[in-house]
mmCIF file of N, CA and C in Angstrom:
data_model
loop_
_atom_site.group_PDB
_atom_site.id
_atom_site.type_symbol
_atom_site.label_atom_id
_atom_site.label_comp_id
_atom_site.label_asym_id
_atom_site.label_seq_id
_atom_site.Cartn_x
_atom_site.Cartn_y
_atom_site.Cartn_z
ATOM 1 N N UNK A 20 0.857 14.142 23.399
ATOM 2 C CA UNK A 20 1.879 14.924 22.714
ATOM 3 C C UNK A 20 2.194 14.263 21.388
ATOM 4 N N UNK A 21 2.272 15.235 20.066
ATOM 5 C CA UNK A 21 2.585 14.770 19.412
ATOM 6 C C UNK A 21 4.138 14.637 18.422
ATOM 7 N N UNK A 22 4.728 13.636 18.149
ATOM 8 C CA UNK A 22 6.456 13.825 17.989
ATOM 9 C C UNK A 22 6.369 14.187 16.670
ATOM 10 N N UNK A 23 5.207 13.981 15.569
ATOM 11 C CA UNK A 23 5.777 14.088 14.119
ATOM 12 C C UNK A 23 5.765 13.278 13.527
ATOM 13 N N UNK A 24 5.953 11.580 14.655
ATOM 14 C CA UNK A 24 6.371 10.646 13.721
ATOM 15 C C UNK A 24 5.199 9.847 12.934
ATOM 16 N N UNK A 25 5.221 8.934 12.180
ATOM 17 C CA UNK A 25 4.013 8.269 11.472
ATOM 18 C C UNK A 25 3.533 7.459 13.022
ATOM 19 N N UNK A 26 2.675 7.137 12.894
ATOM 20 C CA UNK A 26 2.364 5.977 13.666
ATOM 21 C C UNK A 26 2.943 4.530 13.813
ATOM 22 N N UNK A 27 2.816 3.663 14.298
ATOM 23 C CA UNK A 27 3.640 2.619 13.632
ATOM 24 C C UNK A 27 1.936 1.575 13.281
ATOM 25 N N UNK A 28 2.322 0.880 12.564
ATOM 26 C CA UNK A 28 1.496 -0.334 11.998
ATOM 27 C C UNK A 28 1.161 -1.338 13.543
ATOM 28 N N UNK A 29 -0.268 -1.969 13.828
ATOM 29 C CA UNK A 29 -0.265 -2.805 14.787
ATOM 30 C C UNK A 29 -0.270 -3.913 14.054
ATOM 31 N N UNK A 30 -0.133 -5.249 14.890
ATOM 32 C CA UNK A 30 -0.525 -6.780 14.459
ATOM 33 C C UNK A 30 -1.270 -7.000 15.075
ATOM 34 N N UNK A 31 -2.679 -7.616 14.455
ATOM 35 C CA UNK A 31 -3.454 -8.417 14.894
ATOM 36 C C UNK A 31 -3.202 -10.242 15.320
ATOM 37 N N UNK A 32 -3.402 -10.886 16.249
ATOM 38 C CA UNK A 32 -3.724 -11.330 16.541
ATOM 39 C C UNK A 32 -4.335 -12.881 15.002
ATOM 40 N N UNK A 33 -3.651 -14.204 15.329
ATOM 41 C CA UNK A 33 -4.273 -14.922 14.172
ATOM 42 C C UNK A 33 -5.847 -15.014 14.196
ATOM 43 N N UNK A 34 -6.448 -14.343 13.063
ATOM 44 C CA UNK A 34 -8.143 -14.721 12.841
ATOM 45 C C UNK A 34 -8.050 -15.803 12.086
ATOM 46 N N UNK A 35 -9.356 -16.145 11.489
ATOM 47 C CA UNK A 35 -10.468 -16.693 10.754
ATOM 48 C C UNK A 35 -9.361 -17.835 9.622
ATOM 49 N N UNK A 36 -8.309 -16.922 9.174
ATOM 50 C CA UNK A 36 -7.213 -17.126 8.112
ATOM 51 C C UNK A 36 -6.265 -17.955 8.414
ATOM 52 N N UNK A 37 -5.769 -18.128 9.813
ATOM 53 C CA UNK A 37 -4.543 -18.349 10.826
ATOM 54 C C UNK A 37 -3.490 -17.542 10.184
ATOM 55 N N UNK A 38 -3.766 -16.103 10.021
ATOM 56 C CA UNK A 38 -2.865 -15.083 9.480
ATOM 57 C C UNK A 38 -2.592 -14.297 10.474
ATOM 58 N N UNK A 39 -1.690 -13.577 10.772
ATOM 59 C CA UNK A 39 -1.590 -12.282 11.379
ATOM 60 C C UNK A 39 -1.607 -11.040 10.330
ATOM 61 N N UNK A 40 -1.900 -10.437 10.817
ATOM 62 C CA UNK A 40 -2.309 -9.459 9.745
ATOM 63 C C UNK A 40 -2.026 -7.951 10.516
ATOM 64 N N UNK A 41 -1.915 -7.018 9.418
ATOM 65 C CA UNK A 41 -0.957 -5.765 9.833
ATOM 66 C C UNK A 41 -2.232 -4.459 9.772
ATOM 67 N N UNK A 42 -2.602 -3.620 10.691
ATOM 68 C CA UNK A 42 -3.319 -2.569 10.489
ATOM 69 C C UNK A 42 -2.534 -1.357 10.819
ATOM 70 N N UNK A 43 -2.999 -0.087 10.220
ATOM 71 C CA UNK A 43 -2.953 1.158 10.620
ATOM 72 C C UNK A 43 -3.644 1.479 11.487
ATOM 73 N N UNK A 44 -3.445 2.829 12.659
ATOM 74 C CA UNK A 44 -4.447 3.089 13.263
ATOM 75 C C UNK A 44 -5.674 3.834 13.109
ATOM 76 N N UNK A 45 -5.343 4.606 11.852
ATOM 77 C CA UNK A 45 -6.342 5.245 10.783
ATOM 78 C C UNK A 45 -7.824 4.454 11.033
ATOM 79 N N UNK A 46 -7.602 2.867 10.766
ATOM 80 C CA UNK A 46 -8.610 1.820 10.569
ATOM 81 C C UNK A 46 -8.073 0.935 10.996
ATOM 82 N N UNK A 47 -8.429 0.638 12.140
ATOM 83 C CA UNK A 47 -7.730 -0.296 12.572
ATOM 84 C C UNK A 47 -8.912 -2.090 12.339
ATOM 85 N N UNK A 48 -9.881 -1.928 11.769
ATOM 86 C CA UNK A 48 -10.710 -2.913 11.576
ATOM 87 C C UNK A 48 -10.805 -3.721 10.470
ATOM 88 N N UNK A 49 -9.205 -2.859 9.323
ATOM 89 C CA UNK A 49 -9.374 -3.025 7.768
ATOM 90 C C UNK A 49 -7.639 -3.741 7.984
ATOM 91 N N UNK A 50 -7.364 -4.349 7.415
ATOM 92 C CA UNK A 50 -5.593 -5.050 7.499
ATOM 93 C C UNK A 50 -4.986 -4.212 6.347
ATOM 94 N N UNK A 51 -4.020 -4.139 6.403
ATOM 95 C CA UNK A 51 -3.401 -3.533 5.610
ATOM 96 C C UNK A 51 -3.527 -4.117 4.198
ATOM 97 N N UNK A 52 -4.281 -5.272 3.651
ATOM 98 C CA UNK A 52 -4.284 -5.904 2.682
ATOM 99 C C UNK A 52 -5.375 -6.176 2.355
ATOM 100 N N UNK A 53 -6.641 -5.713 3.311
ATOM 101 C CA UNK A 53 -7.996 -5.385 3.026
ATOM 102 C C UNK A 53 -8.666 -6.442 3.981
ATOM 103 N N UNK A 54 -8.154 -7.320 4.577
ATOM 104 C CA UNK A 54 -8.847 -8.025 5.278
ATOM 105 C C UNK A 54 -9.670 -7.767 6.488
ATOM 106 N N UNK A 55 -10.898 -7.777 6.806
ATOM 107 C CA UNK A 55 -11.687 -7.575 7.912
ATOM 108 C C UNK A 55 -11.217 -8.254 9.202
ATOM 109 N N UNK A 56 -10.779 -7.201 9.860
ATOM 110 C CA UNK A 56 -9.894 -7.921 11.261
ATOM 111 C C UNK A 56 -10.836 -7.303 12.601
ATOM 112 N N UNK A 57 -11.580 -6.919 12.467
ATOM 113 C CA UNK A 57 -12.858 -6.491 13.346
ATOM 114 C C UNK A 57 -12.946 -7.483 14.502
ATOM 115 N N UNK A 58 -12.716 -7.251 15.546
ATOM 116 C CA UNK A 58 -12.921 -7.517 17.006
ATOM 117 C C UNK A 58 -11.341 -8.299 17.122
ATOM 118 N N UNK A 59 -10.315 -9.050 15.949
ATOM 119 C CA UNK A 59 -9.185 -9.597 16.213
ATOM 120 C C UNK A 59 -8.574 -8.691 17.538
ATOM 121 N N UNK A 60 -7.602 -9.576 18.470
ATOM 122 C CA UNK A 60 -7.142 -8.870 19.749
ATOM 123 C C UNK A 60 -5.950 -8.641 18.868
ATOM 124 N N UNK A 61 -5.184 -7.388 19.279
ATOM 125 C CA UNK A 61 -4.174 -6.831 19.331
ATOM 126 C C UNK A 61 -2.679 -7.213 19.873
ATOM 127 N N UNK A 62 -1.695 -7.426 18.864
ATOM 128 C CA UNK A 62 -0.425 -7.927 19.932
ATOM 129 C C UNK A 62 0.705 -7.821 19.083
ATOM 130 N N UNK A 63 2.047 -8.159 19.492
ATOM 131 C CA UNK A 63 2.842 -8.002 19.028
ATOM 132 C C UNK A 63 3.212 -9.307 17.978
ATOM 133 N N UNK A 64 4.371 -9.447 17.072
ATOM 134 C CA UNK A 64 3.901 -10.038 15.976
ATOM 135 C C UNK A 64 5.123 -10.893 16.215
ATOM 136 N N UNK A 65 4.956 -11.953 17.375
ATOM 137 C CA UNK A 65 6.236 -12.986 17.305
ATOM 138 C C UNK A 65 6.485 -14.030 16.194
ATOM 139 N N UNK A 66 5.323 -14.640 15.251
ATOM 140 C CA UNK A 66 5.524 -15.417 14.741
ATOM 141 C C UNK A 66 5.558 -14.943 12.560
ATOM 142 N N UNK A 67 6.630 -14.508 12.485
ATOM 143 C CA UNK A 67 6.401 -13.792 11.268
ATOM 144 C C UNK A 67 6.276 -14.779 10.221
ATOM 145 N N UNK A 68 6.434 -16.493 9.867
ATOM 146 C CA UNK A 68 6.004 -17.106 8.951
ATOM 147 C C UNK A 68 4.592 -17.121 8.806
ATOM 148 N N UNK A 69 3.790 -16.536 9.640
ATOM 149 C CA UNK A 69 2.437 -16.785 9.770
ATOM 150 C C UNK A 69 1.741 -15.454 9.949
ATOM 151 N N UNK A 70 2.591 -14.558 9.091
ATOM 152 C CA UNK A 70 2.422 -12.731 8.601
ATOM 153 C C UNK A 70 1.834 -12.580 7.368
ATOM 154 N N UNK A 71 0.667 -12.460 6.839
ATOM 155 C CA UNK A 71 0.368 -12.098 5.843
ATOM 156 C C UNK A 71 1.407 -11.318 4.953
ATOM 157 N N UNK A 72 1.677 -12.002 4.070
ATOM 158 C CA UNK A 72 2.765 -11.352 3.267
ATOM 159 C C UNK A 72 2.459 -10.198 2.867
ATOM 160 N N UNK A 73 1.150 -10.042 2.349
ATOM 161 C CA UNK A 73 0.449 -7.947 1.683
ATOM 162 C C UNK A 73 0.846 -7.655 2.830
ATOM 163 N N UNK A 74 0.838 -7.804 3.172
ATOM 164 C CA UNK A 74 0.614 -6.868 5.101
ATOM 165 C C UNK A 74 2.335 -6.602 5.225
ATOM 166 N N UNK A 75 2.895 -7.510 4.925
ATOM 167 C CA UNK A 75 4.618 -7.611 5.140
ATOM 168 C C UNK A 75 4.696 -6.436 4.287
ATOM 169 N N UNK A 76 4.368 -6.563 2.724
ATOM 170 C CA UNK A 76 4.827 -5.395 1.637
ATOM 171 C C UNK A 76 4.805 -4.407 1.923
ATOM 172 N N UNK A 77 3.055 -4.026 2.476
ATOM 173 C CA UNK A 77 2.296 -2.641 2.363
ATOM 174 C C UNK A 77 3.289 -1.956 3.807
ATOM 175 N N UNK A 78 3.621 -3.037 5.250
ATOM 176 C CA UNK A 78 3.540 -2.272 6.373
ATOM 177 C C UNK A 78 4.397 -0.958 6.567
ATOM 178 N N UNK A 79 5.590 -1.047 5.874
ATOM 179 C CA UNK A 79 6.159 0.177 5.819
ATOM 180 C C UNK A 79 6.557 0.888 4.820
ATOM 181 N N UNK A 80 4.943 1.294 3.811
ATOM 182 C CA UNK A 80 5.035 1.841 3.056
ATOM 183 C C UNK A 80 4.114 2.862 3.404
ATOM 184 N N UNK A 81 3.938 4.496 3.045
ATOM 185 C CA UNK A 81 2.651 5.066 3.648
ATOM 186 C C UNK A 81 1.304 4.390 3.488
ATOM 187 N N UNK A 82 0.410 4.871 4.093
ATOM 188 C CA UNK A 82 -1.008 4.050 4.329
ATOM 189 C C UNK A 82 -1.721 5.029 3.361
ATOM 190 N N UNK A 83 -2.384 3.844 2.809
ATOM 191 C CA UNK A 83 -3.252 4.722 1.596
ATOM 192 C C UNK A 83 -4.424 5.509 1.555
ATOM 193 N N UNK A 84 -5.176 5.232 2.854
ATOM 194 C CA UNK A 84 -6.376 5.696 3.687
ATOM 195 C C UNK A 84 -5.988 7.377 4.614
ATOM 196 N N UNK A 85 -4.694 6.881 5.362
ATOM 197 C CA UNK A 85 -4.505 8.351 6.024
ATOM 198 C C UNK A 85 -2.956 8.910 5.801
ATOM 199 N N UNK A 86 -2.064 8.218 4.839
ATOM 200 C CA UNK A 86 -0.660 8.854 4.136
ATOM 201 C C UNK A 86 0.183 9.013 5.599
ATOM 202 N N UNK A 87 -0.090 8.024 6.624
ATOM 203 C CA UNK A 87 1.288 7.617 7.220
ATOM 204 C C UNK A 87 1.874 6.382 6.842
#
């Protein structure tokens, strides 16, 4: 079912960077700041000093790929 609403942004998981990093579900393999997060596991984002800051800017702004 669908409500209308945008999707929300996921967090990846720290990769390669020791970043967490923010995707859409549009692409979920691209970070919100362009970084290749491909196979990163999925989770919620407890540690926010260690949040990619683009990812902080972009996350709740629409997505430029699919305009949620």
């Amino acid at each position: 079912m669908t409500t209308g609403l945008a999707p929300a942004p996921a967090a990846t998981g720290q990769g390669h960077d020791d970043l967490v990093h923010v995707a859409c579900v549009c692409d979920p393999d691209t970070a919100l700041c362009g970084t290749d997060v491909t196979g990163q596991n999925w989770q919620a984002d407890d540690d926010e000093d260690a949040t990619c800051v683009v990812c902080v800017d972009l996350e709740y702004k629409p997505c430029k790929r699919c305009g949620w």
